[in-house]
């Protein structure tokens, strides 16, 4: 839990920092590469040092959450600002490769403001023949994001709240325990011999998606079978 609190705290600090140096967006956290590229030449040495430390600290915190792929990005940004973090970058990249080799299903938590393209993305995943078997989970807090006519037009099989689409993807609405929903989906995929390539959890209706992410540290079965991407 302290890692989640830490991420939110460092994110707030970094966003406040960005505003001080003239950026009103959230790129400093969500698109760090472009932020560093644009602002490095505009910052004083003191400002660079502060930003370098924040990226390194953020990398350390999200490493604690198991988000090694993203941690590597933050460490690389810190390096561009003068840090010597080759070992941390190498460790984060190695752990990312280990996760890929572990056979665990990668899970992405999807959130964003109204109009950011979440519905378009989800409906594309459920409709197009992209060759991936992806489960899309809408939790009880979410907007009505999935195209109802799409689901009505294309299910192959339906089991309670799990609908399989024509392209092999799965749509599931969870109105209770997310852990129970994830377990059921994983066990069904194993039982039917149809392994998942990934899971996307839509959390639009939540102001803070951290409780959803915490799910992956609260249950042994989920930890064994899945990992946060």
PDB file of C-alpha atoms in Angstrom:
ATOM      1  CA  UNK A   1       0.000   0.000   0.000  1.00  0.00           C
ATOM      2  CA  UNK A   2       2.877   2.370   0.711  1.00  0.00           C
ATOM      3  CA  UNK A   3       4.004   2.047  -2.915  1.00  0.00           C
ATOM      4  CA  UNK A   4       0.596   3.181  -4.196  1.00  0.00           C
ATOM      5  CA  UNK A   5       0.625   6.125  -1.808  1.00  0.00           C
ATOM      6  CA  UNK A   6       4.159   6.897  -2.914  1.00  0.00           C
ATOM      7  CA  UNK A   7       3.249   6.904  -6.616  1.00  0.00           C
ATOM      8  CA  UNK A   8       0.380   9.313  -6.060  1.00  0.00           C
ATOM      9  CA  UNK A   9       2.555  11.602  -3.958  1.00  0.00           C
ATOM     10  CA  UNK A  10       5.475  11.719  -6.427  1.00  0.00           C
ATOM     11  CA  UNK A  11       3.054  12.194  -9.340  1.00  0.00           C
ATOM     12  CA  UNK A  12       1.540  15.213  -7.590  1.00  0.00           C
ATOM     13  CA  UNK A  13       4.998  16.641  -6.936  1.00  0.00           C
ATOM     14  CA  UNK A  14       6.054  16.172 -10.555  1.00  0.00           C
ATOM     15  CA  UNK A  15       2.876  17.720 -11.949  1.00  0.00           C
ATOM     16  CA  UNK A  16       3.335  20.731  -9.642  1.00  0.00           C
ATOM     17  CA  UNK A  17       6.967  20.975 -10.804  1.00  0.00           C
ATOM     18  CA  UNK A  18       5.893  20.902 -14.464  1.00  0.00           C
ATOM     19  CA  UNK A  19       3.533  23.825 -13.926  1.00  0.00           C
ATOM     20  CA  UNK A  20       6.321  25.841 -12.325  1.00  0.00           C
ATOM     21  CA  UNK A  21       8.522  25.375 -15.412  1.00  0.00           C
ATOM     22  CA  UNK A  22       5.655  26.232 -17.754  1.00  0.00           C
ATOM     23  CA  UNK A  23       3.908  22.998 -18.719  1.00  0.00           C
ATOM     24  CA  UNK A  24       0.222  22.736 -17.811  1.00  0.00           C
ATOM     25  CA  UNK A  25      -0.223  19.196 -19.146  1.00  0.00           C
ATOM     26  CA  UNK A  26       0.481  15.897 -17.402  1.00  0.00           C
ATOM     27  CA  UNK A  27       3.247  14.877 -19.835  1.00  0.00           C
ATOM     28  CA  UNK A  28       5.868  14.920 -17.096  1.00  0.00           C
ATOM     29  CA  UNK A  29       4.244  11.717 -15.790  1.00  0.00           C
ATOM     30  CA  UNK A  30       2.351  10.252 -18.754  1.00  0.00           C
ATOM     31  CA  UNK A  31       4.781  11.061 -21.584  1.00  0.00           C
ATOM     32  CA  UNK A  32       8.094  11.644 -19.817  1.00  0.00           C
ATOM     33  CA  UNK A  33      10.243  11.159 -22.898  1.00  0.00           C
ATOM     34  CA  UNK A  34       8.708  14.062 -24.803  1.00  0.00           C
ATOM     35  CA  UNK A  35       8.645  16.239 -21.692  1.00  0.00           C
ATOM     36  CA  UNK A  36      12.357  15.743 -21.013  1.00  0.00           C
ATOM     37  CA  UNK A  37      13.243  16.226 -24.669  1.00  0.00           C
ATOM     38  CA  UNK A  38      11.397  19.540 -24.850  1.00  0.00           C
ATOM     39  CA  UNK A  39      12.344  21.025 -21.483  1.00  0.00           C
ATOM     40  CA  UNK A  40      15.916  19.904 -20.803  1.00  0.00           C
ATOM     41  CA  UNK A  41      17.432  22.881 -22.615  1.00  0.00           C
ATOM     42  CA  UNK A  42      15.052  25.281 -20.848  1.00  0.00           C
ATOM     43  CA  UNK A  43      15.818  24.182 -17.291  1.00  0.00           C
ATOM     44  CA  UNK A  44      18.379  25.540 -14.901  1.00  0.00           C
ATOM     45  CA  UNK A  45      20.912  23.104 -13.447  1.00  0.00           C
ATOM     46  CA  UNK A  46      19.010  23.144 -10.175  1.00  0.00           C
ATOM     47  CA  UNK A  47      15.731  22.345 -11.937  1.00  0.00           C
ATOM     48  CA  UNK A  48      17.384  19.506 -13.882  1.00  0.00           C
ATOM     49  CA  UNK A  49      18.755  18.023 -10.685  1.00  0.00           C
ATOM     50  CA  UNK A  50      15.337  18.151  -9.029  1.00  0.00           C
ATOM     51  CA  UNK A  51      13.631  16.526 -12.002  1.00  0.00           C
ATOM     52  CA  UNK A  52      16.378  13.896 -12.236  1.00  0.00           C
ATOM     53  CA  UNK A  53      15.813  12.920  -8.602  1.00  0.00           C
ATOM     54  CA  UNK A  54      12.039  12.747  -9.043  1.00  0.00           C
ATOM     55  CA  UNK A  55      12.301  10.426 -12.048  1.00  0.00           C
ATOM     56  CA  UNK A  56      14.704   8.166 -10.179  1.00  0.00           C
ATOM     57  CA  UNK A  57      12.485   8.080  -7.083  1.00  0.00           C
ATOM     58  CA  UNK A  58       9.416   7.380  -9.212  1.00  0.00           C
ATOM     59  CA  UNK A  59      11.284   4.557 -10.934  1.00  0.00           C
ATOM     60  CA  UNK A  60      12.185   3.068  -7.559  1.00  0.00           C
ATOM     61  CA  UNK A  61       8.584   3.271  -6.345  1.00  0.00           C
ATOM     62  CA  UNK A  62       6.974   1.680  -9.379  1.00  0.00           C
ATOM     63  CA  UNK A  63       9.669  -1.009  -9.363  1.00  0.00           C
ATOM     64  CA  UNK A  64       8.210  -1.885  -5.967  1.00  0.00           C
ATOM     65  CA  UNK A  65       4.844  -2.280  -7.670  1.00  0.00           C
ATOM     66  CA  UNK A  66       6.313  -4.637 -10.258  1.00  0.00           C
ATOM     67  CA  UNK A  67       5.896  -2.148 -13.136  1.00  0.00           C
ATOM     68  CA  UNK A  68       9.452  -2.703 -14.354  1.00  0.00           C
ATOM     69  CA  UNK A  69       8.785  -1.742 -17.968  1.00  0.00           C
ATOM     70  CA  UNK A  70       7.619   1.721 -16.948  1.00  0.00           C
ATOM     71  CA  UNK A  71      10.331   2.012 -14.303  1.00  0.00           C
ATOM     72  CA  UNK A  72      12.920   1.611 -17.049  1.00  0.00           C
ATOM     73  CA  UNK A  73      11.383   4.588 -18.863  1.00  0.00           C
ATOM     74  CA  UNK A  74      11.656   6.794 -15.790  1.00  0.00           C
ATOM     75  CA  UNK A  75      15.238   5.695 -15.142  1.00  0.00           C
ATOM     76  CA  UNK A  76      16.143   6.478 -18.756  1.00  0.00           C
ATOM     77  CA  UNK A  77      14.667   9.964 -18.377  1.00  0.00           C
ATOM     78  CA  UNK A  78      16.761  10.456 -15.238  1.00  0.00           C
ATOM     79  CA  UNK A  79      19.819   9.372 -17.228  1.00  0.00           C
ATOM     80  CA  UNK A  80      19.124  11.980 -19.897  1.00  0.00           C
ATOM     81  CA  UNK A  81      19.212  14.539 -17.118  1.00  0.00           C
ATOM     82  CA  UNK A  82      22.623  13.371 -15.946  1.00  0.00           C
ATOM     83  CA  UNK A  83      22.028  10.400 -13.654  1.00  0.00           C
ATOM     84  CA  UNK A  84      24.178   7.260 -13.728  1.00  0.00           C
ATOM     85  CA  UNK A  85      21.541   4.550 -13.597  1.00  0.00           C
ATOM     86  CA  UNK A  86      22.726   1.899 -16.039  1.00  0.00           C
ATOM     87  CA  UNK A  87      22.398  -0.839 -13.429  1.00  0.00           C
ATOM     88  CA  UNK A  88      18.818   0.122 -12.526  1.00  0.00           C
ATOM     89  CA  UNK A  89      17.816   0.319 -16.201  1.00  0.00           C
ATOM     90  CA  UNK A  90      19.392  -3.075 -16.875  1.00  0.00           C
ATOM     91  CA  UNK A  91      17.642  -4.661 -13.877  1.00  0.00           C
ATOM     92  CA  UNK A  92      14.257  -3.221 -14.857  1.00  0.00           C
ATOM     93  CA  UNK A  93      14.624  -4.439 -18.447  1.00  0.00           C
ATOM     94  CA  UNK A  94      15.749  -7.884 -17.277  1.00  0.00           C
ATOM     95  CA  UNK A  95      12.732  -8.227 -14.977  1.00  0.00           C
ATOM     96  CA  UNK A  96      10.462  -7.177 -17.843  1.00  0.00           C
ATOM     97  CA  UNK A  97      11.876  -9.993 -19.969  1.00  0.00           C
ATOM     98  CA  UNK A  98      11.437 -12.424 -17.067  1.00  0.00           C
ATOM     99  CA  UNK A  99       7.748 -11.520 -16.865  1.00  0.00           C
ATOM    100  CA  UNK A 100       7.300 -12.180 -20.570  1.00  0.00           C
ATOM    101  CA  UNK A 101       8.972 -15.555 -20.167  1.00  0.00           C
ATOM    102  CA  UNK A 102       6.948 -16.438 -17.056  1.00  0.00           C
ATOM    103  CA  UNK A 103       3.790 -17.195 -19.013  1.00  0.00           C
ATOM    104  CA  UNK A 104       1.710 -14.869 -16.849  1.00  0.00           C
ATOM    105  CA  UNK A 105      -1.090 -12.960 -18.569  1.00  0.00           C
ATOM    106  CA  UNK A 106      -0.324  -9.218 -18.810  1.00  0.00           C
ATOM    107  CA  UNK A 107      -3.036  -6.939 -17.432  1.00  0.00           C
ATOM    108  CA  UNK A 108      -3.506  -3.279 -18.396  1.00  0.00           C
ATOM    109  CA  UNK A 109      -5.573  -0.883 -16.283  1.00  0.00           C
ATOM    110  CA  UNK A 110      -7.303   1.565 -18.639  1.00  0.00           C
ATOM    111  CA  UNK A 111      -8.456   4.984 -17.483  1.00  0.00           C
ATOM    112  CA  UNK A 112      -8.712   8.464 -18.952  1.00  0.00           C
ATOM    113  CA  UNK A 113     -10.830  11.577 -19.248  1.00  0.00           C
ATOM    114  CA  UNK A 114     -14.083  11.791 -21.206  1.00  0.00           C
ATOM    115  CA  UNK A 115     -13.352  11.831 -24.922  1.00  0.00           C
ATOM    116  CA  UNK A 116      -9.824  10.438 -24.656  1.00  0.00           C
ATOM    117  CA  UNK A 117     -10.654   7.460 -26.887  1.00  0.00           C
ATOM    118  CA  UNK A 118     -11.285   4.668 -24.376  1.00  0.00           C
ATOM    119  CA  UNK A 119     -14.547   3.527 -25.975  1.00  0.00           C
ATOM    120  CA  UNK A 120     -13.013   3.554 -29.448  1.00  0.00           C
ATOM    121  CA  UNK A 121     -10.111   1.439 -28.243  1.00  0.00           C
ATOM    122  CA  UNK A 122     -12.285  -1.077 -26.398  1.00  0.00           C
ATOM    123  CA  UNK A 123     -14.725  -1.502 -29.263  1.00  0.00           C
ATOM    124  CA  UNK A 124     -11.820  -1.917 -31.700  1.00  0.00           C
ATOM    125  CA  UNK A 125     -10.357  -4.675 -29.528  1.00  0.00           C
ATOM    126  CA  UNK A 126     -13.696  -6.478 -29.365  1.00  0.00           C
ATOM    127  CA  UNK A 127     -14.544  -6.094 -33.053  1.00  0.00           C
ATOM    128  CA  UNK A 128     -11.414  -6.310 -35.210  1.00  0.00           C
ATOM    129  CA  UNK A 129      -9.626  -9.525 -36.158  1.00  0.00           C
ATOM    130  CA  UNK A 130      -6.225  -8.570 -34.743  1.00  0.00           C
ATOM    131  CA  UNK A 131      -5.131 -12.096 -33.878  1.00  0.00           C
ATOM    132  CA  UNK A 132      -5.055 -11.586 -30.108  1.00  0.00           C
ATOM    133  CA  UNK A 133      -7.373 -13.125 -27.527  1.00  0.00           C
ATOM    134  CA  UNK A 134      -7.895 -10.235 -25.119  1.00  0.00           C
ATOM    135  CA  UNK A 135     -10.345 -10.014 -22.235  1.00  0.00           C
ATOM    136  CA  UNK A 136     -11.957  -6.627 -21.659  1.00  0.00           C
ATOM    137  CA  UNK A 137     -13.373  -6.152 -18.164  1.00  0.00           C
ATOM    138  CA  UNK A 138     -15.785  -3.352 -17.338  1.00  0.00           C
ATOM    139  CA  UNK A 139     -16.115  -2.957 -13.608  1.00  0.00           C
ATOM    140  CA  UNK A 140     -19.188  -1.775 -11.766  1.00  0.00           C
ATOM    141  CA  UNK A 141     -17.891   1.798 -11.553  1.00  0.00           C
ATOM    142  CA  UNK A 142     -17.377   2.250 -15.281  1.00  0.00           C
ATOM    143  CA  UNK A 143     -19.198   4.287 -17.874  1.00  0.00           C
ATOM    144  CA  UNK A 144     -21.372   2.554 -20.461  1.00  0.00           C
ATOM    145  CA  UNK A 145     -18.395   2.264 -22.761  1.00  0.00           C
ATOM    146  CA  UNK A 146     -18.811  -0.981 -24.671  1.00  0.00           C
ATOM    147  CA  UNK A 147     -20.992  -0.759 -27.759  1.00  0.00           C
ATOM    148  CA  UNK A 148     -24.142  -2.731 -26.849  1.00  0.00           C
ATOM    149  CA  UNK A 149     -25.067  -3.355 -30.488  1.00  0.00           C
ATOM    150  CA  UNK A 150     -21.597  -4.777 -31.089  1.00  0.00           C
ATOM    151  CA  UNK A 151     -21.959  -7.254 -28.249  1.00  0.00           C
ATOM    152  CA  UNK A 152     -25.497  -8.206 -29.271  1.00  0.00           C
ATOM    153  CA  UNK A 153     -24.389  -8.752 -32.855  1.00  0.00           C
ATOM    154  CA  UNK A 154     -21.300 -10.833 -32.269  1.00  0.00           C
ATOM    155  CA  UNK A 155     -21.268 -13.214 -29.313  1.00  0.00           C
ATOM    156  CA  UNK A 156     -20.326 -16.809 -29.928  1.00  0.00           C
ATOM    157  CA  UNK A 157     -20.978 -18.056 -26.412  1.00  0.00           C
ATOM    158  CA  UNK A 158     -22.361 -16.530 -23.267  1.00  0.00           C
ATOM    159  CA  UNK A 159     -21.806 -17.765 -19.728  1.00  0.00           C
ATOM    160  CA  UNK A 160     -23.392 -15.528 -17.114  1.00  0.00           C
ATOM    161  CA  UNK A 161     -21.604 -12.184 -17.491  1.00  0.00           C
ATOM    162  CA  UNK A 162     -18.858 -13.429 -19.849  1.00  0.00           C
ATOM    163  CA  UNK A 163     -19.395 -12.946 -23.578  1.00  0.00           C
ATOM    164  CA  UNK A 164     -17.073 -14.317 -26.231  1.00  0.00           C
ATOM    165  CA  UNK A 165     -16.856 -12.239 -29.400  1.00  0.00           C
ATOM    166  CA  UNK A 166     -16.465 -13.424 -32.987  1.00  0.00           C
ATOM    167  CA  UNK A 167     -12.779 -12.434 -33.008  1.00  0.00           C
ATOM    168  CA  UNK A 168     -12.042 -14.584 -29.943  1.00  0.00           C
ATOM    169  CA  UNK A 169     -11.878 -11.727 -27.463  1.00  0.00           C
ATOM    170  CA  UNK A 170     -13.917 -11.699 -24.275  1.00  0.00           C
ATOM    171  CA  UNK A 171     -16.076  -9.000 -22.718  1.00  0.00           C
ATOM    172  CA  UNK A 172     -16.931  -9.282 -19.050  1.00  0.00           C
ATOM    173  CA  UNK A 173     -18.839  -6.978 -16.711  1.00  0.00           C
ATOM    174  CA  UNK A 174     -17.819  -7.310 -13.059  1.00  0.00           C
ATOM    175  CA  UNK A 175     -20.374  -6.046 -10.554  1.00  0.00           C
ATOM    176  CA  UNK A 176     -18.745  -7.349  -7.430  1.00  0.00           C
ATOM    177  CA  UNK A 177     -15.430  -8.820  -6.435  1.00  0.00           C
ATOM    178  CA  UNK A 178     -12.859  -8.089  -9.155  1.00  0.00           C
ATOM    179  CA  UNK A 179     -10.604 -10.879  -7.902  1.00  0.00           C
ATOM    180  CA  UNK A 180     -13.428 -13.396  -8.249  1.00  0.00           C
ATOM    181  CA  UNK A 181     -14.111 -12.142 -11.780  1.00  0.00           C
ATOM    182  CA  UNK A 182     -10.454 -12.449 -12.789  1.00  0.00           C
ATOM    183  CA  UNK A 183     -10.203 -15.945 -11.323  1.00  0.00           C
ATOM    184  CA  UNK A 184     -13.319 -17.088 -13.127  1.00  0.00           C
ATOM    185  CA  UNK A 185     -12.076 -15.703 -16.431  1.00  0.00           C
ATOM    186  CA  UNK A 186      -8.656 -17.339 -16.069  1.00  0.00           C
ATOM    187  CA  UNK A 187     -10.089 -20.709 -15.030  1.00  0.00           C
ATOM    188  CA  UNK A 188     -12.549 -20.657 -17.934  1.00  0.00           C
ATOM    189  CA  UNK A 189      -9.769 -19.893 -20.428  1.00  0.00           C
ATOM    190  CA  UNK A 190      -7.653 -22.759 -19.056  1.00  0.00           C
ATOM    191  CA  UNK A 191     -10.602 -25.161 -18.940  1.00  0.00           C
ATOM    192  CA  UNK A 192     -11.598 -24.371 -22.539  1.00  0.00           C
ATOM    193  CA  UNK A 193      -8.029 -24.519 -23.823  1.00  0.00           C
ATOM    194  CA  UNK A 194      -8.194 -20.910 -25.003  1.00  0.00           C
ATOM    195  CA  UNK A 195      -5.384 -19.006 -23.232  1.00  0.00           C
ATOM    196  CA  UNK A 196      -5.617 -15.236 -22.984  1.00  0.00           C
ATOM    197  CA  UNK A 197      -3.026 -12.947 -24.572  1.00  0.00           C
ATOM    198  CA  UNK A 198      -3.934 -10.102 -22.249  1.00  0.00           C
ATOM    199  CA  UNK A 199      -6.549  -8.461 -20.040  1.00  0.00           C
ATOM    200  CA  UNK A 200      -7.725  -4.840 -20.062  1.00  0.00           C
ATOM    201  CA  UNK A 201      -9.610  -3.523 -17.023  1.00  0.00           C
ATOM    202  CA  UNK A 202     -11.659  -0.381 -17.687  1.00  0.00           C
ATOM    203  CA  UNK A 203     -11.827   1.887 -14.637  1.00  0.00           C
ATOM    204  CA  UNK A 204     -13.225   5.105 -16.098  1.00  0.00           C
ATOM    205  CA  UNK A 205     -15.720   5.631 -13.304  1.00  0.00           C
ATOM    206  CA  UNK A 206     -13.011   5.638 -10.639  1.00  0.00           C
ATOM    207  CA  UNK A 207     -11.180   8.830  -9.736  1.00  0.00           C
ATOM    208  CA  UNK A 208      -8.274   6.718  -8.532  1.00  0.00           C
ATOM    209  CA  UNK A 209      -7.523   3.380 -10.266  1.00  0.00           C
ATOM    210  CA  UNK A 210      -5.014   2.379  -7.571  1.00  0.00           C
ATOM    211  CA  UNK A 211      -7.482   0.059  -5.745  1.00  0.00           C
ATOM    212  CA  UNK A 212      -7.822  -1.946  -8.956  1.00  0.00           C
ATOM    213  CA  UNK A 213      -4.048  -2.230  -9.292  1.00  0.00           C
ATOM    214  CA  UNK A 214      -3.821  -3.366  -5.656  1.00  0.00           C
ATOM    215  CA  UNK A 215      -5.917  -6.392  -6.607  1.00  0.00           C
ATOM    216  CA  UNK A 216      -2.797  -7.961  -8.105  1.00  0.00           C
ATOM    217  CA  UNK A 217      -1.032  -7.983  -4.760  1.00  0.00           C
ATOM    218  CA  UNK A 218      -3.982  -9.203  -2.698  1.00  0.00           C
ATOM    219  CA  UNK A 219      -4.514 -12.718  -4.037  1.00  0.00           C
ATOM    220  CA  UNK A 220      -2.021 -15.557  -4.544  1.00  0.00           C
ATOM    221  CA  UNK A 221      -3.830 -17.100  -7.522  1.00  0.00           C
ATOM    222  CA  UNK A 222      -3.996 -13.784  -9.389  1.00  0.00           C
ATOM    223  CA  UNK A 223      -0.307 -13.167  -8.653  1.00  0.00           C
ATOM    224  CA  UNK A 224       0.604 -16.604 -10.030  1.00  0.00           C
ATOM    225  CA  UNK A 225      -1.399 -16.249 -13.237  1.00  0.00           C
ATOM    226  CA  UNK A 226      -1.270 -12.511 -14.060  1.00  0.00           C
ATOM    227  CA  UNK A 227       0.938  -9.462 -13.822  1.00  0.00           C
ATOM    228  CA  UNK A 228       0.419  -5.731 -14.289  1.00  0.00           C
ATOM    229  CA  UNK A 229       1.768  -4.737 -17.684  1.00  0.00           C
TER     230      UNK A 229
END
